[in-house]
Structure formats: C-alpha cells, structure tokens
Amino acid sequence: MATRHYLLDPDGRVDEFSEQEAARVASGLTPLPQYADKALRYLQVAYDDNQPAQGELRVYTTGALIRFDGDGRMTEADALDNDTHRVSAFEHEACVQFALRHQVPGQYVLN
C-alpha cells in the first residue's frame, strides 16, 4: 500500500505530502509556519501500489481536522465535523486523482 497525505486550506489550496514528510510533520520535526495557529482539513489516500489485477484498484480514504500551534507545529488531530469542517466530494475526488496520477494511466485517471 502507498499512502499520500493532503492538507486542505480554507482558500482552496491543497498541499500534498509523502509518507515520510507527513510523519515528520506529525512528529513535530517539520513545522509548517504557513499554517501557524490554524486548523486544517486533512485527507489521507491509501491505495495498492502494485499493478491492478483484472482492472481493480482499491483506494481507502480517511480524514481529520489537524491543528497547528503558533510555530506551525502540529498539535492535535480530531475527527472531521461533517457540518463545519467537511471535505467536499470535489476535494475528495481531487485528492484521490492526485494520489493516483502516477499509478494509473492518464486516460483512466481523467474519467
């Protein structure tokens, strides 16, 4: 399984992180000063990085609300509140497409 991590900010920006980058942010080793004192939506996309068998590709997603301190270090993660901090269907689909862009041939990703 391969995993990609996405932060969605209120201005519509999507930041993508590898597994290693996300681990450094989660452990506090890598601050993100641009997100100091903010709470952002987070989406994790995991997928089977082997060649799809018989045209099947399994994708798993999960989300959270991530909070940062004044220095941009991650302080906590909570469940997403579907009323206030939900990930839209468009944002969800965009993150899945971003995650799969190198795994699945272009003509399938775009459909």
mmCIF file of C-alpha atoms in Angstrom:
data_model
loop_
_atom_site.group_PDB
_atom_site.id
_atom_site.type_symbol
_atom_site.label_atom_id
_atom_site.label_comp_id
_atom_site.label_asym_id
_atom_site.label_seq_id
_atom_site.Cartn_x
_atom_site.Cartn_y
_atom_site.Cartn_z
ATOM 1 C CA MET A 1 0.000 0.000 0.000
ATOM 2 C CA ALA A 2 1.137 3.507 -0.810
ATOM 3 C CA THR A 3 -0.204 6.484 1.112
ATOM 4 C CA ARG A 4 -0.420 10.165 0.233
ATOM 5 C CA HIS A 5 -1.405 12.939 2.617
ATOM 6 C CA TYR A 6 -3.225 16.192 1.820
ATOM 7 C CA LEU A 7 -3.908 19.377 3.760
ATOM 8 C CA LEU A 8 -6.847 21.438 2.516
ATOM 9 C CA ASP A 9 -6.809 25.094 3.498
ATOM 10 C CA PRO A 10 -9.825 27.444 3.532
ATOM 11 C CA ASP A 11 -8.501 29.320 0.477
ATOM 12 C CA GLY A 12 -8.765 26.192 -1.706
ATOM 13 C CA ARG A 13 -5.062 25.302 -1.631
ATOM 14 C CA VAL A 14 -4.143 21.626 -1.457
ATOM 15 C CA ASP A 15 -0.720 20.645 -0.110
ATOM 16 C CA GLU A 16 0.453 17.094 -0.807
ATOM 17 C CA PHE A 17 2.872 15.201 1.437
ATOM 18 C CA SER A 18 4.657 11.882 1.065
ATOM 19 C CA GLU A 19 4.535 9.339 3.866
ATOM 20 C CA GLN A 20 7.951 10.490 5.110
ATOM 21 C CA GLU A 21 7.033 14.190 5.024
ATOM 22 C CA ALA A 22 3.730 13.565 6.806
ATOM 23 C CA ALA A 23 5.476 11.545 9.525
ATOM 24 C CA ARG A 24 7.899 14.428 10.135
ATOM 25 C CA VAL A 25 5.033 16.921 10.371
ATOM 26 C CA ALA A 26 3.031 14.633 12.701
ATOM 27 C CA SER A 27 6.034 14.103 14.990
ATOM 28 C CA GLY A 28 6.733 17.838 15.210
ATOM 29 C CA LEU A 29 10.101 17.602 13.448
ATOM 30 C CA THR A 30 8.923 19.649 10.461
ATOM 31 C CA PRO A 31 6.862 22.744 11.243
ATOM 32 C CA LEU A 32 4.597 24.301 8.634
ATOM 33 C CA PRO A 33 4.794 28.020 9.508
ATOM 34 C CA GLN A 34 2.264 28.919 6.821
ATOM 35 C CA TYR A 35 -0.331 27.093 8.952
ATOM 36 C CA ALA A 36 0.583 28.609 12.335
ATOM 37 C CA ASP A 37 -2.428 28.907 14.657
ATOM 38 C CA LYS A 38 -4.745 27.275 12.108
ATOM 39 C CA ALA A 39 -6.969 24.218 11.927
ATOM 40 C CA LEU A 40 -6.971 22.498 8.535
ATOM 41 C CA ARG A 41 -8.777 19.589 6.991
ATOM 42 C CA TYR A 42 -6.589 16.560 6.278
ATOM 43 C CA LEU A 43 -7.237 13.739 3.848
ATOM 44 C CA GLN A 44 -5.220 10.526 3.636
ATOM 45 C CA VAL A 45 -5.412 8.438 0.459
ATOM 46 C CA ALA A 46 -4.058 4.886 0.592
ATOM 47 C CA TYR A 47 -4.013 2.595 -2.414
ATOM 48 C CA ASP A 48 -2.491 -0.657 -3.587
ATOM 49 C CA ASP A 49 0.688 0.356 -5.413
ATOM 50 C CA ASN A 50 1.008 -2.977 -7.226
ATOM 51 C CA GLN A 51 -0.341 -3.367 -10.733
ATOM 52 C CA PRO A 52 -4.133 -3.596 -10.587
ATOM 53 C CA ALA A 53 -5.339 -7.161 -11.112
ATOM 54 C CA GLN A 54 -8.225 -7.538 -13.532
ATOM 55 C CA GLY A 55 -8.741 -3.776 -13.691
ATOM 56 C CA GLU A 56 -9.344 -3.433 -9.946
ATOM 57 C CA LEU A 57 -7.670 -0.810 -7.776
ATOM 58 C CA ARG A 58 -8.519 -0.451 -4.100
ATOM 59 C CA VAL A 59 -8.429 3.050 -2.646
ATOM 60 C CA TYR A 60 -9.032 3.929 1.002
ATOM 61 C CA THR A 61 -9.513 7.429 2.360
ATOM 62 C CA THR A 62 -9.819 8.945 5.807
ATOM 63 C CA GLY A 63 -9.927 12.485 7.070
ATOM 64 C CA ALA A 64 -9.229 14.562 10.169
ATOM 65 C CA LEU A 65 -9.071 18.113 11.417
ATOM 66 C CA ILE A 66 -5.419 18.999 12.098
ATOM 67 C CA ARG A 67 -4.461 21.855 14.452
ATOM 68 C CA PHE A 68 -1.178 23.760 14.439
ATOM 69 C CA ASP A 69 0.448 25.901 17.146
ATOM 70 C CA GLY A 70 1.926 29.402 16.723
ATOM 71 C CA ASP A 71 5.111 27.967 15.188
ATOM 72 C CA GLY A 72 3.253 25.765 12.698
ATOM 73 C CA ARG A 73 3.860 22.510 14.569
ATOM 74 C CA MET A 74 1.027 20.011 14.522
ATOM 75 C CA THR A 75 -0.563 19.771 17.968
ATOM 76 C CA GLU A 76 -3.587 17.514 17.509
ATOM 77 C CA ALA A 77 -5.877 15.706 15.128
ATOM 78 C CA ASP A 78 -9.620 15.315 15.619
ATOM 79 C CA ALA A 79 -12.464 13.744 13.704
ATOM 80 C CA LEU A 80 -13.933 15.922 10.983
ATOM 81 C CA ASP A 81 -17.211 17.630 11.857
ATOM 82 C CA ASN A 82 -19.390 16.988 8.816
ATOM 83 C CA ASP A 83 -21.259 20.274 9.257
ATOM 84 C CA THR A 84 -18.359 22.673 9.822
ATOM 85 C CA HIS A 85 -15.212 21.033 8.516
ATOM 86 C CA ARG A 86 -16.334 18.543 5.923
ATOM 87 C CA VAL A 87 -14.303 17.564 2.865
ATOM 88 C CA SER A 88 -16.443 18.180 -0.210
ATOM 89 C CA ALA A 89 -16.963 15.481 -2.818
ATOM 90 C CA PHE A 90 -14.910 17.580 -5.253
ATOM 91 C CA GLU A 91 -11.981 17.904 -2.802
ATOM 92 C CA HIS A 92 -12.127 14.190 -2.021
ATOM 93 C CA GLU A 93 -12.108 13.219 -5.693
ATOM 94 C CA ALA A 94 -9.305 15.692 -6.483
ATOM 95 C CA CYS A 95 -7.078 14.225 -3.746
ATOM 96 C CA VAL A 96 -7.751 10.678 -4.960
ATOM 97 C CA GLN A 97 -6.900 11.748 -8.518
ATOM 98 C CA PHE A 98 -3.694 13.460 -7.319
ATOM 99 C CA ALA A 99 -2.674 10.320 -5.408
ATOM 100 C CA LEU A 100 -3.259 8.023 -8.383
ATOM 101 C CA ARG A 101 -1.831 10.237 -11.123
ATOM 102 C CA HIS A 102 1.423 8.236 -11.409
ATOM 103 C CA GLN A 103 -0.145 4.848 -10.694
ATOM 104 C CA VAL A 104 -2.983 4.694 -13.193
ATOM 105 C CA PRO A 105 -2.655 5.569 -16.899
ATOM 106 C CA GLY A 106 -3.907 9.070 -17.705
ATOM 107 C CA GLN A 107 -6.971 8.064 -19.677
ATOM 108 C CA TYR A 108 -8.363 6.234 -16.634
ATOM 109 C CA VAL A 109 -7.479 8.891 -14.085
ATOM 110 C CA LEU A 110 -9.367 11.544 -16.018
ATOM 111 C CA ASN A 111 -12.610 9.569 -16.215
#
